[in-house]
Tab-separated table of C-alpha atoms in Angstrom:
chain	number	residue	atom	x	y	z
A	7	MET	CA	7.417	63.004	72.755
A	8	LYS	CA	4.764	63.712	70.354
A	9	THR	CA	7.171	63.272	67.520
A	10	ASP	CA	8.355	60.052	68.853
A	11	TYR	CA	4.864	58.678	69.364
A	12	LEU	CA	3.924	59.904	65.761
A	13	SER	CA	6.944	58.208	64.335
A	14	SER	CA	6.196	54.963	66.108
A	15	ALA	CA	2.641	55.132	64.837
A	16	ILE	CA	3.847	55.564	61.379
A	17	ILE	CA	6.216	52.671	61.548
A	18	SER	CA	3.447	50.475	63.047
A	19	TYR	CA	1.078	51.479	60.211
A	20	LYS	CA	3.758	50.734	57.558
A	21	SER	CA	4.426	47.369	59.105
A	22	VAL	CA	0.719	46.408	59.101
A	23	CYS	CA	0.519	47.459	55.429
A	24	LEU	CA	3.521	45.435	54.501
A	25	VAL	CA	2.158	42.359	56.329
A	26	LEU	CA	-1.130	42.948	54.549
A	27	ALA	CA	0.459	43.276	51.122
A	28	LEU	CA	2.564	40.073	51.760
A	29	PHE	CA	-0.484	38.240	52.719
A	30	LEU	CA	-2.472	39.476	49.569
A	31	LEU	CA	0.449	38.261	47.470
A	32	VAL	CA	0.972	34.892	49.101
A	33	ALA	CA	-2.636	33.967	49.555
A	34	PRO	CA	-3.426	33.516	45.780
A	35	MET	CA	0.068	31.435	45.684
A	36	ALA	CA	-1.146	29.232	48.610
A	37	SER	CA	-4.394	28.827	46.877
A	38	ARG	CA	-2.791	27.654	43.631
A	39	GLY	CA	-0.624	25.273	45.628
A	40	GLN	CA	-3.734	23.653	47.168
A	41	GLN	CA	-5.159	23.253	43.571
A	42	ALA	CA	-1.850	21.880	42.402
A	43	SER	CA	-1.984	19.080	44.965
A	44	GLY	CA	-5.489	17.934	44.056
A	45	ARG	CA	-7.247	17.073	40.963
A	46	THR	CA	-8.206	20.568	39.738
A	47	LEU	CA	-5.048	21.098	37.551
A	48	VAL	CA	-5.618	17.833	35.561
A	49	THR	CA	-8.796	17.927	33.312
A	50	PRO	CA	-9.916	15.535	30.771
A	51	ARG	CA	-8.327	15.619	27.463
A	52	MET	CA	-9.922	12.513	25.872
A	53	ARG	CA	-13.070	10.530	26.090
A	54	VAL	CA	-13.011	6.730	26.684
A	55	ILE	CA	-15.501	3.961	26.432
A	56	VAL	CA	-14.470	0.963	28.475
A	57	ASP	CA	-15.492	-2.577	27.201
A	58	ASN	CA	-14.222	-5.560	29.207
A	59	ASP	CA	-15.140	-9.100	30.660
A	60	PHE	CA	-15.399	-7.953	34.273
A	61	SER	CA	-16.856	-11.260	35.406
A	62	GLY	CA	-13.748	-13.067	33.825
A	63	ASP	CA	-10.073	-12.553	34.643
A	64	PRO	CA	-9.482	-10.064	37.464
A	65	ASP	CA	-7.198	-7.892	35.354
A	66	GLY	CA	-10.072	-6.121	34.089
A	67	LEU	CA	-11.214	-4.858	37.486
A	68	PHE	CA	-7.691	-3.475	38.039
A	69	GLN	CA	-7.868	-1.538	34.916
A	70	LEU	CA	-11.134	-0.260	35.602
A	71	VAL	CA	-10.169	0.965	39.023
A	72	HIS	CA	-7.149	2.527	37.557
A	73	LEU	CA	-8.982	4.495	34.934
A	74	LEU	CA	-11.576	5.654	37.384
A	75	MET	CA	-8.867	7.173	39.327
A	76	SER	CA	-7.442	9.038	36.288
A	77	PRO	CA	-8.586	12.565	35.875
A	78	SER	CA	-7.336	13.203	32.403
A	79	VAL	CA	-10.115	10.864	30.915
A	80	ASP	CA	-13.903	11.357	30.480
A	81	ILE	CA	-15.260	8.069	30.857
A	82	ARG	CA	-18.437	7.965	28.581
A	83	GLY	CA	-19.546	4.496	29.328
A	84	ILE	CA	-18.674	1.071	30.713
A	85	ILE	CA	-19.622	-1.891	28.808
A	86	GLY	CA	-19.716	-5.415	30.393
A	87	SER	CA	-18.932	-8.077	27.571
A	88	HIS	CA	-19.139	-11.765	27.342
A	89	LEU	CA	-16.508	-14.417	27.601
A	90	ARG	CA	-16.217	-17.457	25.361
A	91	VAL	CA	-19.018	-19.976	25.803
A	92	GLY	CA	-18.127	-22.353	28.822
A	93	ASP	CA	-15.126	-20.133	29.981
A	94	GLY	CA	-13.847	-21.318	33.236
A	95	PHE	CA	-13.992	-17.816	34.746
A	96	ASP	CA	-17.644	-17.704	34.237
A	97	ASN	CA	-19.467	-20.410	32.386
A	98	SER	CA	-22.966	-18.887	32.645
A	99	SER	CA	-25.172	-17.731	29.983
A	100	THR	CA	-25.263	-14.191	31.261
A	101	GLN	CA	-21.704	-13.333	31.216
A	102	ALA	CA	-22.123	-9.802	29.890
A	103	ASP	CA	-24.934	-9.077	32.444
A	104	ASN	CA	-22.523	-10.434	35.160
A	105	ALA	CA	-19.693	-8.069	33.922
A	106	ALA	CA	-21.881	-5.177	34.128
A	107	LYS	CA	-22.930	-6.080	37.672
A	108	LYS	CA	-19.117	-6.302	38.660
A	109	ALA	CA	-18.527	-2.771	37.042
A	110	ARG	CA	-21.288	-1.402	39.176
A	111	GLU	CA	-19.973	-2.851	42.254
A	112	VAL	CA	-16.683	-1.227	41.589
A	113	LEU	CA	-18.229	2.183	40.999
A	114	GLN	CA	-20.233	1.776	44.267
A	115	LEU	CA	-17.225	0.825	46.111
A	116	MET	CA	-15.249	3.846	44.966
A	117	ALA	CA	-18.139	6.083	45.698
A	118	ILE	CA	-18.131	7.693	42.206
A	119	LYS	CA	-20.394	10.520	42.083
A	120	SER	CA	-20.572	11.302	38.290
A	121	PRO	CA	-23.259	9.421	36.379
A	122	ILE	CA	-21.320	6.855	34.303
A	123	PRO	CA	-23.604	4.684	32.005
A	124	VAL	CA	-22.834	0.985	32.799
A	125	MET	CA	-24.524	-1.505	30.537
A	126	ALA	CA	-24.182	-5.039	29.379
A	127	GLY	CA	-23.246	-5.947	25.925
A	128	SER	CA	-24.458	-9.092	24.084
A	129	ASN	CA	-24.231	-12.360	26.113
A	130	THR	CA	-23.270	-13.895	22.755
A	131	GLY	CA	-20.771	-13.344	20.072
A	132	MET	CA	-21.476	-12.420	16.341
A	133	ALA	CA	-22.921	-15.163	14.305
A	134	ASN	CA	-20.582	-14.314	11.532
A	135	ASP	CA	-18.399	-11.421	10.444
A	136	THR	CA	-21.244	-9.365	8.718
A	137	THR	CA	-24.171	-9.572	11.162
A	138	PRO	CA	-24.033	-7.165	14.061
A	139	VAL	CA	-25.400	-8.019	17.425
A	140	GLN	CA	-28.124	-5.685	18.962
A	141	SER	CA	-27.384	-4.033	22.139
A	142	GLU	CA	-27.708	-0.803	23.914
A	143	ALA	CA	-23.924	-0.910	24.214
A	144	VAL	CA	-23.754	-0.839	20.361
A	145	THR	CA	-26.088	2.259	20.342
A	146	LEU	CA	-23.809	4.021	23.021
A	147	ILE	CA	-20.706	3.548	20.979
A	148	ILE	CA	-22.393	4.979	17.810
A	149	ASN	CA	-23.993	7.914	19.595
A	150	GLU	CA	-20.853	8.932	21.319
A	151	ALA	CA	-18.579	8.492	18.098
A	152	LEU	CA	-21.265	10.838	16.128
A	153	ARG	CA	-21.093	13.677	18.670
A	154	THR	CA	-20.337	17.113	17.266
A	155	ASP	CA	-20.388	19.159	20.593
A	156	THR	CA	-16.901	18.097	21.674
A	157	GLN	CA	-13.333	18.113	20.188
A	158	LEU	CA	-11.999	15.453	22.625
A	159	PRO	CA	-10.793	12.533	20.919
A	160	LEU	CA	-12.694	9.270	21.518
A	161	TYR	CA	-11.022	5.918	22.370
A	162	VAL	CA	-12.840	2.630	22.694
A	163	LEU	CA	-10.818	0.344	25.221
A	164	CYS	CA	-11.431	-3.206	24.730
A	165	GLY	CA	-9.865	-5.744	27.206
A	166	ALA	CA	-11.561	-8.711	25.757
A	167	GLY	CA	-13.576	-9.602	22.610
A	168	LEU	CA	-14.680	-7.071	19.945
A	169	THR	CA	-18.368	-7.857	19.732
A	170	GLU	CA	-19.870	-4.388	20.490
A	171	ILE	CA	-17.306	-2.279	18.481
A	172	ALA	CA	-17.528	-4.453	15.442
A	173	SER	CA	-21.313	-4.356	15.472
A	174	ALA	CA	-21.235	-0.681	15.903
A	175	VAL	CA	-19.043	-0.132	12.888
A	176	LEU	CA	-21.246	-2.646	10.842
A	177	LYS	CA	-24.238	-0.629	11.697
A	178	ALA	CA	-22.737	2.699	11.270
A	179	PRO	CA	-19.636	2.641	9.073
A	180	GLN	CA	-19.106	6.421	9.287
A	181	ILE	CA	-17.867	6.265	12.659
A	182	ALA	CA	-14.621	4.405	11.485
A	183	ASP	CA	-12.917	7.840	11.214
A	184	LYS	CA	-14.255	9.264	14.724
A	185	LEU	CA	-12.628	7.062	17.110
A	186	THR	CA	-9.639	4.912	17.868
A	187	LEU	CA	-9.694	1.213	19.054
A	188	VAL	CA	-7.229	0.214	21.657
A	189	TRP	CA	-7.379	-3.696	21.904
A	190	ILE	CA	-5.703	-6.080	24.135
A	191	GLY	CA	-5.576	-9.225	22.174
A	192	GLY	CA	-4.255	-11.015	19.223
A	193	PRO	CA	-1.228	-13.418	18.727
A	194	GLU	CA	2.454	-12.546	18.237
A	195	TYR	CA	3.426	-11.057	14.931
A	196	PRO	CA	6.211	-13.378	13.728
A	197	ASP	CA	8.675	-10.564	13.001
A	198	LEU	CA	8.062	-9.005	16.276
A	199	ALA	CA	8.120	-11.771	18.870
A	200	LEU	CA	7.916	-15.485	19.514
A	201	PRO	CA	4.962	-16.974	21.209
A	202	PRO	CA	5.281	-18.216	24.803
A	203	PRO	CA	5.756	-21.833	25.889
A	204	ASN	CA	2.582	-23.997	25.601
A	205	TYR	CA	0.711	-21.159	23.851
A	206	SER	CA	-2.940	-21.353	22.683
A	207	SER	CA	-2.965	-21.263	18.816
A	208	VAL	CA	-5.884	-18.901	19.011
A	209	GLU	CA	-5.094	-16.098	21.374
A	210	TYR	CA	-7.576	-15.813	24.403
A	211	ASN	CA	-9.321	-12.535	23.572
A	212	LEU	CA	-9.333	-13.182	19.965
A	213	ASN	CA	-11.111	-16.368	20.705
A	214	ILE	CA	-13.835	-14.724	22.655
A	215	ASP	CA	-15.341	-13.588	19.362
A	216	LEU	CA	-13.298	-14.426	16.347
A	217	SER	CA	-15.905	-13.217	13.873
A	218	ALA	CA	-15.864	-9.803	15.507
A	219	ALA	CA	-12.171	-9.611	15.166
A	220	ARG	CA	-12.330	-10.606	11.573
A	221	THR	CA	-14.857	-7.769	11.117
A	222	ILE	CA	-12.651	-5.113	12.420
A	223	PHE	CA	-9.496	-6.219	10.777
A	224	ASN	CA	-10.899	-7.436	7.504
A	225	ARG	CA	-13.935	-5.226	6.830
A	226	THR	CA	-13.214	-1.758	8.450
A	227	ARG	CA	-10.882	1.016	8.197
A	228	LEU	CA	-10.980	1.625	12.020
A	229	PRO	CA	-7.743	2.970	13.485
A	230	ILE	CA	-6.270	0.366	15.730
A	231	TRP	CA	-3.610	0.343	18.605
A	232	GLN	CA	-2.984	-3.305	19.334
A	233	VAL	CA	-1.426	-4.792	22.165
A	234	PRO	CA	-0.973	-8.582	21.306
A	235	ARG	CA	0.065	-11.313	23.602
A	236	ASN	CA	3.913	-10.804	23.682
A	237	ALA	CA	3.142	-7.154	24.836
A	238	TYR	CA	0.336	-7.506	27.329
A	239	ARG	CA	2.149	-10.319	29.064
A	240	GLN	CA	4.736	-7.705	30.240
A	241	ALA	CA	2.391	-6.133	32.875
A	242	LEU	CA	3.561	-8.488	35.482
A	243	LEU	CA	2.372	-7.543	39.111
A	244	PRO	CA	4.411	-9.322	41.942
A	245	TYR	CA	2.425	-10.670	44.656
A	246	SER	CA	4.803	-8.863	47.012
A	247	LEU	CA	3.504	-5.575	45.516
A	248	LEU	CA	0.020	-6.643	45.708
A	249	LEU	CA	0.470	-7.189	49.584
A	250	THR	CA	2.310	-3.985	50.151
A	251	LYS	CA	0.957	-1.535	47.594
A	252	VAL	CA	-2.507	-2.593	46.936
A	253	LYS	CA	-4.026	-4.784	49.842
A	254	PRO	CA	-3.551	-2.022	52.566
A	255	ARG	CA	-5.221	0.897	50.460
A	256	GLY	CA	-8.641	0.851	51.848
A	257	LYS	CA	-11.804	-0.946	50.495
A	258	VAL	CA	-10.745	-0.717	46.925
A	259	GLY	CA	-7.284	-2.144	47.482
A	260	ALA	CA	-8.751	-5.018	49.762
A	261	TYR	CA	-11.341	-5.660	46.956
A	262	LEU	CA	-8.858	-5.993	44.218
A	263	SER	CA	-6.556	-8.006	46.378
A	264	ASN	CA	-9.173	-10.474	47.578
A	265	THR	CA	-10.408	-10.950	44.026
A	266	LEU	CA	-6.984	-12.006	42.771
A	267	GLU	CA	-6.162	-14.059	45.944
A	268	GLU	CA	-9.370	-15.951	45.677
A	269	LEU	CA	-8.480	-16.765	42.040
A	270	MET	CA	-5.117	-18.025	43.289
A	271	LEU	CA	-6.803	-20.322	45.946
A	272	ARG	CA	-9.041	-21.696	43.308
A	273	LEU	CA	-6.158	-22.375	40.968
A	274	GLN	CA	-4.259	-24.126	43.782
A	275	ARG	CA	-7.244	-26.507	44.186
A	276	TYR	CA	-6.696	-27.453	40.473
A	277	LYS	CA	-3.028	-27.899	41.165
A	278	VAL	CA	-2.244	-24.989	38.970
A	279	ALA	CA	0.924	-23.204	40.313
A	280	ILE	CA	1.169	-19.566	38.855
A	281	GLY	CA	4.228	-18.603	40.802
A	282	GLU	CA	4.386	-15.106	42.510
A	283	THR	CA	3.537	-12.820	39.530
A	284	TYR	CA	0.181	-12.185	37.953
A	285	ILE	CA	-0.353	-10.690	34.433
A	286	LEU	CA	-2.512	-7.490	34.649
A	287	GLY	CA	-2.980	-7.724	30.945
A	288	ASP	CA	-5.670	-5.119	30.554
A	289	SER	CA	-3.893	-2.268	32.491
A	290	PRO	CA	-2.025	-1.247	29.372
A	291	LEU	CA	-5.373	0.455	28.289
A	292	VAL	CA	-4.679	2.884	30.949
A	293	LEU	CA	-1.082	3.509	30.061
A	294	LEU	CA	-1.785	4.142	26.377
A	295	THR	CA	-4.457	6.725	27.112
A	296	ALA	CA	-4.469	8.495	30.393
A	297	LEU	CA	-0.795	8.485	30.791
A	298	GLN	CA	-0.027	9.988	27.510
A	299	SER	CA	2.751	12.582	27.182
A	300	SER	CA	2.044	16.158	28.190
A	301	PHE	CA	3.114	17.866	25.061
A	302	GLU	CA	2.391	16.304	21.550
A	303	ALA	CA	0.212	13.863	23.303
A	304	ASP	CA	0.920	10.247	22.692
A	305	PRO	CA	1.959	7.036	24.680
A	306	SER	CA	5.546	8.312	24.084
A	307	SER	CA	7.337	5.920	26.563
A	308	SER	CA	6.068	2.748	24.912
A	309	THR	CA	7.257	1.256	21.750
A	310	TYR	CA	5.228	0.156	18.766
A	311	ALA	CA	5.647	-0.827	14.924
A	312	LEU	CA	3.372	0.520	12.284
A	313	LYS	CA	2.258	-2.591	10.353
A	314	LEU	CA	-0.278	-3.240	7.534
A	315	ALA	CA	-3.429	-4.597	9.302
A	316	PRO	CA	-3.378	-8.327	8.444
A	317	ARG	CA	-6.354	-10.211	7.450
A	318	ILE	CA	-7.407	-12.664	10.262
A	319	ASN	CA	-8.259	-15.965	8.888
A	320	SER	CA	-10.764	-18.485	10.186
A	321	GLN	CA	-8.189	-20.213	12.249
A	322	GLY	CA	-7.304	-16.992	14.130
A	323	GLY	CA	-4.088	-16.466	12.395
A	324	TYR	CA	-2.618	-13.409	10.589
A	325	ASP	CA	-2.729	-13.437	6.668
A	326	TYR	CA	-0.636	-10.728	5.029
A	327	ASN	CA	-2.791	-8.014	3.350
A	328	PRO	CA	-0.724	-5.669	0.919
A	329	VAL	CA	-3.726	-3.222	0.979
A	330	GLY	CA	-4.197	-3.301	4.720
A	331	ARG	CA	-4.358	0.076	6.580
A	332	PRO	CA	-1.365	0.897	8.926
A	333	ILE	CA	-2.050	0.100	12.616
A	334	ARG	CA	-0.039	0.375	15.737
A	335	VAL	CA	1.185	-2.787	17.082
A	336	TYR	CA	2.661	-2.161	20.590
A	337	SER	CA	5.932	-4.417	21.445
A	338	GLN	CA	7.275	-2.756	24.538
A	339	LEU	CA	5.356	-1.108	27.277
A	340	ASP	CA	6.432	1.349	29.999
A	341	ILE	CA	5.366	-1.016	32.913
A	342	PRO	CA	7.335	1.137	35.549
A	343	LEU	CA	5.055	4.214	34.719
A	344	LEU	CA	1.983	2.171	34.585
A	345	PHE	CA	2.433	0.507	38.084
A	346	THR	CA	3.929	3.466	39.811
A	347	ASP	CA	1.049	5.529	38.854
A	348	PHE	CA	-1.443	3.035	39.791
A	349	PHE	CA	0.052	2.549	43.253
A	350	ALA	CA	0.382	6.263	43.824
A	351	LYS	CA	-3.314	6.906	42.810
A	352	LEU	CA	-4.383	4.222	45.401
A	353	GLU	CA	-2.321	5.849	48.009
A	354	LEU	CA	-3.855	9.349	47.258
A	355	MET	CA	-7.209	7.921	47.366
A	356	ASN	CA	-6.554	5.784	50.580
A	357	PRO	CA	-3.731	7.730	52.417
């Protein structure tokens, strides 16, 4: 009997040890699994400064929300920029201030804890292509570009005019080789695409500050990833997806949807029928940065041509420049990746 009791005790002891060993083995795996389902496995691998006309076309607000939900970017500042004088979206004289206010609303709505500087750029464009504007936003760009305590690449993301980045390079030309400008703007290149029907001869974002664009293209060596009109018009959001994938997703989804629906109602009053899609033309700024490939990081699922940077003339057209630096001109964007990621992040934030 004693032998049987001892044998049972040994077996029980071994069983407990086996269970304990399995627990110690599995626990770290479970912990790693929990980390994998959250944001801890994705860390910033680039710095970005966001510059956009948030008091204008609502597409800038969609882009800002998407970027704020993207853990691979370290947002170093948000700049509210101006529109063209008398713009129908905001015809005030405080367009940049209004844009910065909109950006702060988004940060508050999303309960962003990290301190991201938000500031207004200049409320006016550059007087000419050699005279920079003065603003704290210009200083922000220069200071971030001149940092020596980080190896993370810096991208300046412009979804409107180029006033602040042009002024920054004029004031501190040495920053031209320390950042990449990603710009939504400019007309079609004749060898890549045709303009749309009833197009504006001067593309909308280019027309916000033509002098600033001429500074960037004609007077600097700044690396440019350009998303011209034919490319950014590919970012079509159907109204059906706004209703099913965005609007139900908490306060943020409702905010974005209401902003766009208010614009749609406003356009109806002016007898403008926009159909059932809306161009989220600024969202490629997220696609080309936060959604770069895992290895050999690059926007590998979108297509671009390397072109010599043209000179931009006083009419807003391209003049061939045989000594222009090579720039990327995007022609085809991975819109499924862009919108799938946006909807998934909204769902994760508001399950």
